[in-house]
Amino acid sequence: MGYRERAGKHTKFGKWYADNVAKDPDFTTAPWCDMFVSWAADRAGVQDHVGEFALTTRHAKWFEKHHAWSDKPEPGAVVFFAWSGSKKIRDIDHVGIVEKVVGGKVHTIEGNVDGVWLKRKVRDKSKIVGYGLPRKVKVTPKAPVTIQPVAAVHASVQGAGPTTRNMAAAQGQSLDLVWSPGDAVLPAGLLFAVVSTAVTGLRFKAAATTSGGRHRKRG
């Protein structure tokens, strides 16, 4: 609380959004109320439920698309305002986060408010268009990456073809550690290491053949 926009409209929220979401430096000095909401969601690890936006109207439509749009406030909701008093999403001007609701008043945390501040505000409902409810946004879980136990891989290697066995022998590896493509899923880093080792070996063999097995003289 109390963060203030720096000279030239620069903010840490705009800088974060420009570097990590938009990949566009123009956002560094753009209006930052929604970029603050996106930043806060990222820090809390709930960005998939809140979304990452700089444009308030697009953000509201995203909640609507996810069947998470409401006219009732609740703590944790993303609140959208239209200073004209309109209740249409296309007229939204501003956004914040609902902290609590007391006696018909909505207590919020908002960025780029009162010109240049990040601060708490107390709002009546006359300027509020609606609320995005992160708890109602359904996120598709990511597919897990699995690796077969060594025993299972060992069993499949026993029937491996000569290419797999020759690769293991060339690298001085036990067959227990050889991966058979049809039997397991490797992490990308491990797969990269295996391919790199094979490619490096081929390049070394080619170089040795070309130079007669001797080091070339440096020019």
PDB file of C-alpha atoms in Angstrom:
ATOM      1  CA  MET A   1       0.000   0.000   0.000  1.00  0.00           C
ATOM      2  CA  GLY A   2       1.141   3.530  -0.701  1.00  0.00           C
ATOM      3  CA  TYR A   3       3.151   2.718  -3.817  1.00  0.00           C
ATOM      4  CA  ARG A   4       3.311   5.736  -6.122  1.00  0.00           C
ATOM      5  CA  GLU A   5       3.798   5.965  -9.873  1.00  0.00           C
ATOM      6  CA  ARG A   6       7.211   7.351 -10.782  1.00  0.00           C
ATOM      7  CA  ALA A   7       8.029  10.162 -13.202  1.00  0.00           C
ATOM      8  CA  GLY A   8       7.079   9.485 -16.812  1.00  0.00           C
ATOM      9  CA  LYS A   9       4.278   7.107 -15.693  1.00  0.00           C
ATOM     10  CA  HIS A  10       6.773   4.335 -14.927  1.00  0.00           C
ATOM     11  CA  THR A  11       5.715   1.619 -12.459  1.00  0.00           C
ATOM     12  CA  LYS A  12       7.111  -1.718 -11.388  1.00  0.00           C
ATOM     13  CA  PHE A  13       3.784  -3.269 -12.394  1.00  0.00           C
ATOM     14  CA  GLY A  14       4.016  -1.936 -15.933  1.00  0.00           C
ATOM     15  CA  LYS A  15       7.631  -3.075 -16.152  1.00  0.00           C
ATOM     16  CA  TRP A  16       6.697  -6.565 -14.950  1.00  0.00           C
ATOM     17  CA  TYR A  17       3.806  -6.813 -17.425  1.00  0.00           C
ATOM     18  CA  ALA A  18       5.894  -5.525 -20.331  1.00  0.00           C
ATOM     19  CA  ASP A  19       8.708  -8.001 -19.619  1.00  0.00           C
ATOM     20  CA  ASN A  20       6.730 -11.102 -18.641  1.00  0.00           C
ATOM     21  CA  VAL A  21       3.311 -10.961 -20.284  1.00  0.00           C
ATOM     22  CA  ALA A  22       3.081  -8.549 -23.222  1.00  0.00           C
ATOM     23  CA  LYS A  23       6.763  -8.682 -24.246  1.00  0.00           C
ATOM     24  CA  ASP A  24       6.276  -5.074 -25.351  1.00  0.00           C
ATOM     25  CA  PRO A  25       8.066  -2.077 -23.732  1.00  0.00           C
ATOM     26  CA  ASP A  26       5.125   0.232 -24.473  1.00  0.00           C
ATOM     27  CA  PHE A  27       3.289  -1.299 -21.510  1.00  0.00           C
ATOM     28  CA  THR A  28       5.948   0.020 -19.129  1.00  0.00           C
ATOM     29  CA  THR A  29       4.222   3.418 -19.017  1.00  0.00           C
ATOM     30  CA  ALA A  30       0.640   2.334 -19.787  1.00  0.00           C
ATOM     31  CA  PRO A  31      -2.281   2.813 -17.336  1.00  0.00           C
ATOM     32  CA  TRP A  32      -1.560   0.210 -14.703  1.00  0.00           C
ATOM     33  CA  CYS A  33      -4.702  -0.561 -12.678  1.00  0.00           C
ATOM     34  CA  ASP A  34      -5.226  -3.921 -14.384  1.00  0.00           C
ATOM     35  CA  MET A  35      -1.526  -4.693 -14.643  1.00  0.00           C
ATOM     36  CA  PHE A  36      -1.378  -4.362 -10.861  1.00  0.00           C
ATOM     37  CA  VAL A  37      -4.203  -6.929 -10.517  1.00  0.00           C
ATOM     38  CA  SER A  38      -2.307  -9.270 -12.872  1.00  0.00           C
ATOM     39  CA  TRP A  39       0.919  -8.785 -10.917  1.00  0.00           C
ATOM     40  CA  ALA A  40      -0.816  -9.519  -7.615  1.00  0.00           C
ATOM     41  CA  ALA A  41      -2.379 -12.683  -9.051  1.00  0.00           C
ATOM     42  CA  ASP A  42       1.017 -13.843 -10.290  1.00  0.00           C
ATOM     43  CA  ARG A  43       2.607 -13.256  -6.887  1.00  0.00           C
ATOM     44  CA  ALA A  44      -0.196 -15.223  -5.235  1.00  0.00           C
ATOM     45  CA  GLY A  45       0.133 -18.074  -7.745  1.00  0.00           C
ATOM     46  CA  VAL A  46      -3.484 -17.754  -8.928  1.00  0.00           C
ATOM     47  CA  GLN A  47      -2.899 -16.157 -12.339  1.00  0.00           C
ATOM     48  CA  ASP A  48      -4.773 -18.940 -14.121  1.00  0.00           C
ATOM     49  CA  HIS A  49      -7.886 -18.070 -12.108  1.00  0.00           C
ATOM     50  CA  VAL A  50      -7.525 -14.289 -12.364  1.00  0.00           C
ATOM     51  CA  GLY A  51      -6.054 -13.836 -15.834  1.00  0.00           C
ATOM     52  CA  GLU A  52      -3.259 -11.504 -16.964  1.00  0.00           C
ATOM     53  CA  PHE A  53      -4.584  -8.380 -18.647  1.00  0.00           C
ATOM     54  CA  ALA A  54      -3.857  -4.696 -19.132  1.00  0.00           C
ATOM     55  CA  LEU A  55      -7.170  -3.821 -20.801  1.00  0.00           C
ATOM     56  CA  THR A  56     -10.071  -3.792 -18.339  1.00  0.00           C
ATOM     57  CA  THR A  57     -12.845  -4.465 -20.868  1.00  0.00           C
ATOM     58  CA  ARG A  58     -11.048  -7.520 -22.221  1.00  0.00           C
ATOM     59  CA  HIS A  59     -10.458  -8.747 -18.688  1.00  0.00           C
ATOM     60  CA  ALA A  60     -14.154  -8.464 -17.805  1.00  0.00           C
ATOM     61  CA  LYS A  61     -15.130 -10.331 -20.979  1.00  0.00           C
ATOM     62  CA  TRP A  62     -12.676 -13.090 -20.038  1.00  0.00           C
ATOM     63  CA  PHE A  63     -14.482 -13.607 -16.724  1.00  0.00           C
ATOM     64  CA  GLU A  64     -17.806 -13.574 -18.558  1.00  0.00           C
ATOM     65  CA  LYS A  65     -16.527 -16.190 -21.011  1.00  0.00           C
ATOM     66  CA  HIS A  66     -15.480 -18.400 -18.087  1.00  0.00           C
ATOM     67  CA  HIS A  67     -18.945 -18.110 -16.497  1.00  0.00           C
ATOM     68  CA  ALA A  68     -17.365 -16.266 -13.579  1.00  0.00           C
ATOM     69  CA  TRP A  69     -19.100 -12.872 -13.929  1.00  0.00           C
ATOM     70  CA  SER A  70     -21.380 -11.631 -11.147  1.00  0.00           C
ATOM     71  CA  ASP A  71     -23.256  -8.568  -9.910  1.00  0.00           C
ATOM     72  CA  LYS A  72     -22.601  -9.498  -6.279  1.00  0.00           C
ATOM     73  CA  PRO A  73     -19.347  -8.602  -4.493  1.00  0.00           C
ATOM     74  CA  GLU A  74     -17.257 -10.942  -2.371  1.00  0.00           C
ATOM     75  CA  PRO A  75     -13.737 -10.841  -0.909  1.00  0.00           C
ATOM     76  CA  GLY A  76     -11.184 -11.743  -3.562  1.00  0.00           C
ATOM     77  CA  ALA A  77     -13.377 -10.713  -6.478  1.00  0.00           C
ATOM     78  CA  VAL A  78     -12.008  -8.476  -9.230  1.00  0.00           C
ATOM     79  CA  VAL A  79     -14.231  -5.380  -9.340  1.00  0.00           C
ATOM     80  CA  PHE A  80     -14.791  -3.373 -12.532  1.00  0.00           C
ATOM     81  CA  PHE A  81     -15.870   0.290 -12.618  1.00  0.00           C
ATOM     82  CA  ALA A  82     -17.421   2.646 -15.176  1.00  0.00           C
ATOM     83  CA  TRP A  83     -17.219   6.274 -14.068  1.00  0.00           C
ATOM     84  CA  SER A  84     -20.193   7.114 -16.310  1.00  0.00           C
ATOM     85  CA  GLY A  85     -22.436   4.885 -14.201  1.00  0.00           C
ATOM     86  CA  SER A  86     -22.960   2.516 -17.130  1.00  0.00           C
ATOM     87  CA  LYS A  87     -23.537  -1.159 -16.389  1.00  0.00           C
ATOM     88  CA  LYS A  88     -22.105  -2.325 -19.725  1.00  0.00           C
ATOM     89  CA  ILE A  89     -18.745  -4.083 -19.982  1.00  0.00           C
ATOM     90  CA  ARG A  90     -17.764  -2.003 -23.003  1.00  0.00           C
ATOM     91  CA  ASP A  91     -17.822   1.151 -20.820  1.00  0.00           C
ATOM     92  CA  ILE A  92     -15.486  -0.127 -18.075  1.00  0.00           C
ATOM     93  CA  ASP A  93     -12.740   2.359 -17.093  1.00  0.00           C
ATOM     94  CA  HIS A  94     -11.063   0.904 -14.025  1.00  0.00           C
ATOM     95  CA  VAL A  95     -10.473  -2.256 -11.988  1.00  0.00           C
ATOM     96  CA  GLY A  96      -9.489  -3.271  -8.468  1.00  0.00           C
ATOM     97  CA  ILE A  97      -9.642  -6.116  -5.943  1.00  0.00           C
ATOM     98  CA  VAL A  98     -12.435  -6.525  -3.374  1.00  0.00           C
ATOM     99  CA  GLU A  99     -11.018  -6.772   0.129  1.00  0.00           C
ATOM    100  CA  LYS A 100     -14.308  -6.874   2.040  1.00  0.00           C
ATOM    101  CA  VAL A 101     -17.924  -5.723   1.937  1.00  0.00           C
ATOM    102  CA  VAL A 102     -19.284  -3.768   4.917  1.00  0.00           C
ATOM    103  CA  GLY A 103     -22.739  -2.191   5.203  1.00  0.00           C
ATOM    104  CA  GLY A 104     -23.325  -2.043   1.474  1.00  0.00           C
ATOM    105  CA  LYS A 105     -19.911  -0.473   0.834  1.00  0.00           C
ATOM    106  CA  VAL A 106     -17.216  -2.274  -1.144  1.00  0.00           C
ATOM    107  CA  HIS A 107     -13.728  -1.969   0.341  1.00  0.00           C
ATOM    108  CA  THR A 108     -11.091  -2.368  -2.355  1.00  0.00           C
ATOM    109  CA  ILE A 109      -7.403  -2.337  -3.154  1.00  0.00           C
ATOM    110  CA  GLU A 110      -6.723  -0.439  -6.385  1.00  0.00           C
ATOM    111  CA  GLY A 111      -3.738   0.602  -8.452  1.00  0.00           C
ATOM    112  CA  ASN A 112      -3.473   3.810 -10.487  1.00  0.00           C
ATOM    113  CA  VAL A 113      -6.126   5.407  -8.309  1.00  0.00           C
ATOM    114  CA  ASP A 114      -6.339   9.106  -7.408  1.00  0.00           C
ATOM    115  CA  GLY A 115      -3.936   9.654 -10.261  1.00  0.00           C
ATOM    116  CA  VAL A 116      -0.816   7.802  -9.209  1.00  0.00           C
ATOM    117  CA  TRP A 117      -1.387   5.641  -6.139  1.00  0.00           C
ATOM    118  CA  LEU A 118      -1.828   2.042  -5.011  1.00  0.00           C
ATOM    119  CA  LYS A 119      -4.189   2.297  -2.047  1.00  0.00           C
ATOM    120  CA  ARG A 120      -7.338   1.179  -0.306  1.00  0.00           C
ATOM    121  CA  LYS A 121     -10.661   2.739  -1.296  1.00  0.00           C
ATOM    122  CA  VAL A 122     -14.267   2.496  -0.129  1.00  0.00           C
ATOM    123  CA  ARG A 123     -16.752   2.451  -3.019  1.00  0.00           C
ATOM    124  CA  ASP A 124     -20.502   2.546  -3.344  1.00  0.00           C
ATOM    125  CA  LYS A 125     -22.070   0.368  -5.996  1.00  0.00           C
ATOM    126  CA  SER A 126     -23.247   3.156  -8.309  1.00  0.00           C
ATOM    127  CA  LYS A 127     -20.060   3.070 -10.408  1.00  0.00           C
ATOM    128  CA  ILE A 128     -19.539  -0.687 -10.328  1.00  0.00           C
ATOM    129  CA  VAL A 129     -20.294  -2.656 -13.508  1.00  0.00           C
ATOM    130  CA  GLY A 130     -19.722  -6.102 -12.050  1.00  0.00           C
ATOM    131  CA  TYR A 131     -17.313  -8.578 -10.534  1.00  0.00           C
ATOM    132  CA  GLY A 132     -15.045 -11.315 -11.828  1.00  0.00           C
ATOM    133  CA  LEU A 133     -14.963 -14.295  -9.471  1.00  0.00           C
ATOM    134  CA  PRO A 134     -11.632 -16.168  -9.636  1.00  0.00           C
ATOM    135  CA  ARG A 135     -13.024 -19.073  -7.594  1.00  0.00           C
ATOM    136  CA  LYS A 136     -15.435 -19.865 -10.423  1.00  0.00           C
ATOM    137  CA  VAL A 137     -12.827 -19.950 -13.190  1.00  0.00           C
ATOM    138  CA  LYS A 138     -12.197 -23.579 -14.040  1.00  0.00           C
ATOM    139  CA  VAL A 139      -8.600 -24.348 -14.935  1.00  0.00           C
ATOM    140  CA  THR A 140      -7.729 -27.409 -16.995  1.00  0.00           C
ATOM    141  CA  PRO A 141      -5.040 -29.351 -15.123  1.00  0.00           C
ATOM    142  CA  LYS A 142      -1.801 -29.874 -16.992  1.00  0.00           C
ATOM    143  CA  ALA A 143      -0.992 -33.419 -18.112  1.00  0.00           C
ATOM    144  CA  PRO A 144       1.553 -35.029 -15.738  1.00  0.00           C
ATOM    145  CA  VAL A 145       4.941 -36.185 -17.004  1.00  0.00           C
ATOM    146  CA  THR A 146       5.730 -39.733 -15.933  1.00  0.00           C
ATOM    147  CA  ILE A 147       8.831 -41.924 -16.001  1.00  0.00           C
ATOM    148  CA  GLN A 148       8.682 -45.699 -15.731  1.00  0.00           C
ATOM    149  CA  PRO A 149      10.502 -47.351 -12.819  1.00  0.00           C
ATOM    150  CA  VAL A 150      14.004 -48.626 -13.606  1.00  0.00           C
ATOM    151  CA  ALA A 151      12.802 -52.224 -13.362  1.00  0.00           C
ATOM    152  CA  ALA A 152      10.236 -51.663 -16.105  1.00  0.00           C
ATOM    153  CA  VAL A 153      12.770 -49.923 -18.326  1.00  0.00           C
ATOM    154  CA  HIS A 154      15.252 -52.759 -17.714  1.00  0.00           C
ATOM    155  CA  ALA A 155      12.656 -55.285 -18.822  1.00  0.00           C
ATOM    156  CA  SER A 156      12.001 -53.435 -22.061  1.00  0.00           C
ATOM    157  CA  VAL A 157      15.711 -53.028 -22.754  1.00  0.00           C
ATOM    158  CA  GLN A 158      16.241 -56.754 -22.718  1.00  0.00           C
ATOM    159  CA  GLY A 159      14.402 -56.847 -26.019  1.00  0.00           C
ATOM    160  CA  ALA A 160      15.933 -53.679 -27.384  1.00  0.00           C
ATOM    161  CA  GLY A 161      17.371 -53.698 -30.861  1.00  0.00           C
ATOM    162  CA  PRO A 162      21.074 -53.474 -31.719  1.00  0.00           C
ATOM    163  CA  THR A 163      20.917 -49.699 -32.257  1.00  0.00           C
ATOM    164  CA  THR A 164      19.859 -49.073 -28.662  1.00  0.00           C
ATOM    165  CA  ARG A 165      22.454 -51.501 -27.321  1.00  0.00           C
ATOM    166  CA  ASN A 166      25.240 -50.082 -29.462  1.00  0.00           C
ATOM    167  CA  MET A 167      24.447 -46.548 -28.276  1.00  0.00           C
ATOM    168  CA  ALA A 168      24.675 -47.723 -24.675  1.00  0.00           C
ATOM    169  CA  ALA A 169      27.984 -49.468 -25.298  1.00  0.00           C
ATOM    170  CA  ALA A 170      29.447 -46.428 -27.113  1.00  0.00           C
ATOM    171  CA  GLN A 171      28.613 -44.209 -24.139  1.00  0.00           C
ATOM    172  CA  GLY A 172      29.814 -46.736 -21.576  1.00  0.00           C
ATOM    173  CA  GLN A 173      26.336 -47.023 -20.041  1.00  0.00           C
ATOM    174  CA  SER A 174      24.636 -49.928 -18.390  1.00  0.00           C
ATOM    175  CA  LEU A 175      21.618 -51.223 -20.260  1.00  0.00           C
ATOM    176  CA  ASP A 176      19.626 -50.601 -17.084  1.00  0.00           C
ATOM    177  CA  LEU A 177      19.917 -46.862 -17.777  1.00  0.00           C
ATOM    178  CA  VAL A 178      19.051 -46.892 -21.450  1.00  0.00           C
ATOM    179  CA  TRP A 179      15.743 -45.302 -22.396  1.00  0.00           C
ATOM    180  CA  SER A 180      13.592 -47.092 -24.927  1.00  0.00           C
ATOM    181  CA  PRO A 181      11.389 -44.536 -26.799  1.00  0.00           C
ATOM    182  CA  GLY A 182       8.229 -46.599 -26.561  1.00  0.00           C
ATOM    183  CA  ASP A 183       8.555 -47.331 -22.853  1.00  0.00           C
ATOM    184  CA  ALA A 184       8.919 -44.040 -20.966  1.00  0.00           C
ATOM    185  CA  VAL A 185       8.562 -40.279 -21.168  1.00  0.00           C
ATOM    186  CA  LEU A 186      11.698 -38.329 -20.357  1.00  0.00           C
ATOM    187  CA  PRO A 187      11.869 -34.793 -18.996  1.00  0.00           C
ATOM    188  CA  ALA A 188      12.886 -32.350 -21.733  1.00  0.00           C
ATOM    189  CA  GLY A 189      16.238 -31.613 -20.069  1.00  0.00           C
ATOM    190  CA  LEU A 190      17.214 -35.273 -19.914  1.00  0.00           C
ATOM    191  CA  LEU A 191      16.126 -35.876 -23.495  1.00  0.00           C
ATOM    192  CA  PHE A 192      18.230 -32.896 -24.589  1.00  0.00           C
ATOM    193  CA  ALA A 193      21.264 -34.337 -22.773  1.00  0.00           C
ATOM    194  CA  VAL A 194      20.888 -37.710 -24.524  1.00  0.00           C
ATOM    195  CA  VAL A 195      20.556 -36.130 -27.976  1.00  0.00           C
ATOM    196  CA  SER A 196      23.458 -33.741 -27.325  1.00  0.00           C
ATOM    197  CA  THR A 197      25.712 -36.619 -26.319  1.00  0.00           C
ATOM    198  CA  ALA A 198      24.887 -38.536 -29.494  1.00  0.00           C
ATOM    199  CA  VAL A 199      25.379 -35.495 -31.753  1.00  0.00           C
ATOM    200  CA  THR A 200      28.676 -34.591 -30.083  1.00  0.00           C
ATOM    201  CA  GLY A 201      29.925 -38.149 -30.642  1.00  0.00           C
ATOM    202  CA  LEU A 202      29.029 -38.035 -34.330  1.00  0.00           C
ATOM    203  CA  ARG A 203      30.751 -34.669 -34.797  1.00  0.00           C
ATOM    204  CA  PHE A 204      33.911 -35.938 -33.085  1.00  0.00           C
ATOM    205  CA  LYS A 205      33.958 -39.047 -35.273  1.00  0.00           C
ATOM    206  CA  ALA A 206      33.502 -36.959 -38.433  1.00  0.00           C
ATOM    207  CA  ALA A 207      36.285 -34.585 -37.437  1.00  0.00           C
ATOM    208  CA  ALA A 208      38.646 -37.446 -36.707  1.00  0.00           C
ATOM    209  CA  THR A 209      37.937 -39.022 -40.088  1.00  0.00           C
ATOM    210  CA  THR A 210      38.567 -35.751 -41.949  1.00  0.00           C
ATOM    211  CA  SER A 211      41.815 -34.901 -40.172  1.00  0.00           C
ATOM    212  CA  GLY A 212      43.259 -38.393 -40.141  1.00  0.00           C
ATOM    213  CA  GLY A 213      42.891 -38.560 -36.371  1.00  0.00           C
ATOM    214  CA  ARG A 214      45.249 -35.618 -35.782  1.00  0.00           C
ATOM    215  CA  HIS A 215      44.610 -32.128 -34.418  1.00  0.00           C
ATOM    216  CA  ARG A 216      44.474 -29.477 -37.103  1.00  0.00           C
ATOM    217  CA  LYS A 217      47.013 -26.648 -36.990  1.00  0.00           C
ATOM    218  CA  ARG A 218      45.636 -23.286 -35.940  1.00  0.00           C
ATOM    219  CA  GLY A 219      45.973 -20.487 -38.455  1.00  0.00           C
TER     220      GLY A 219
END
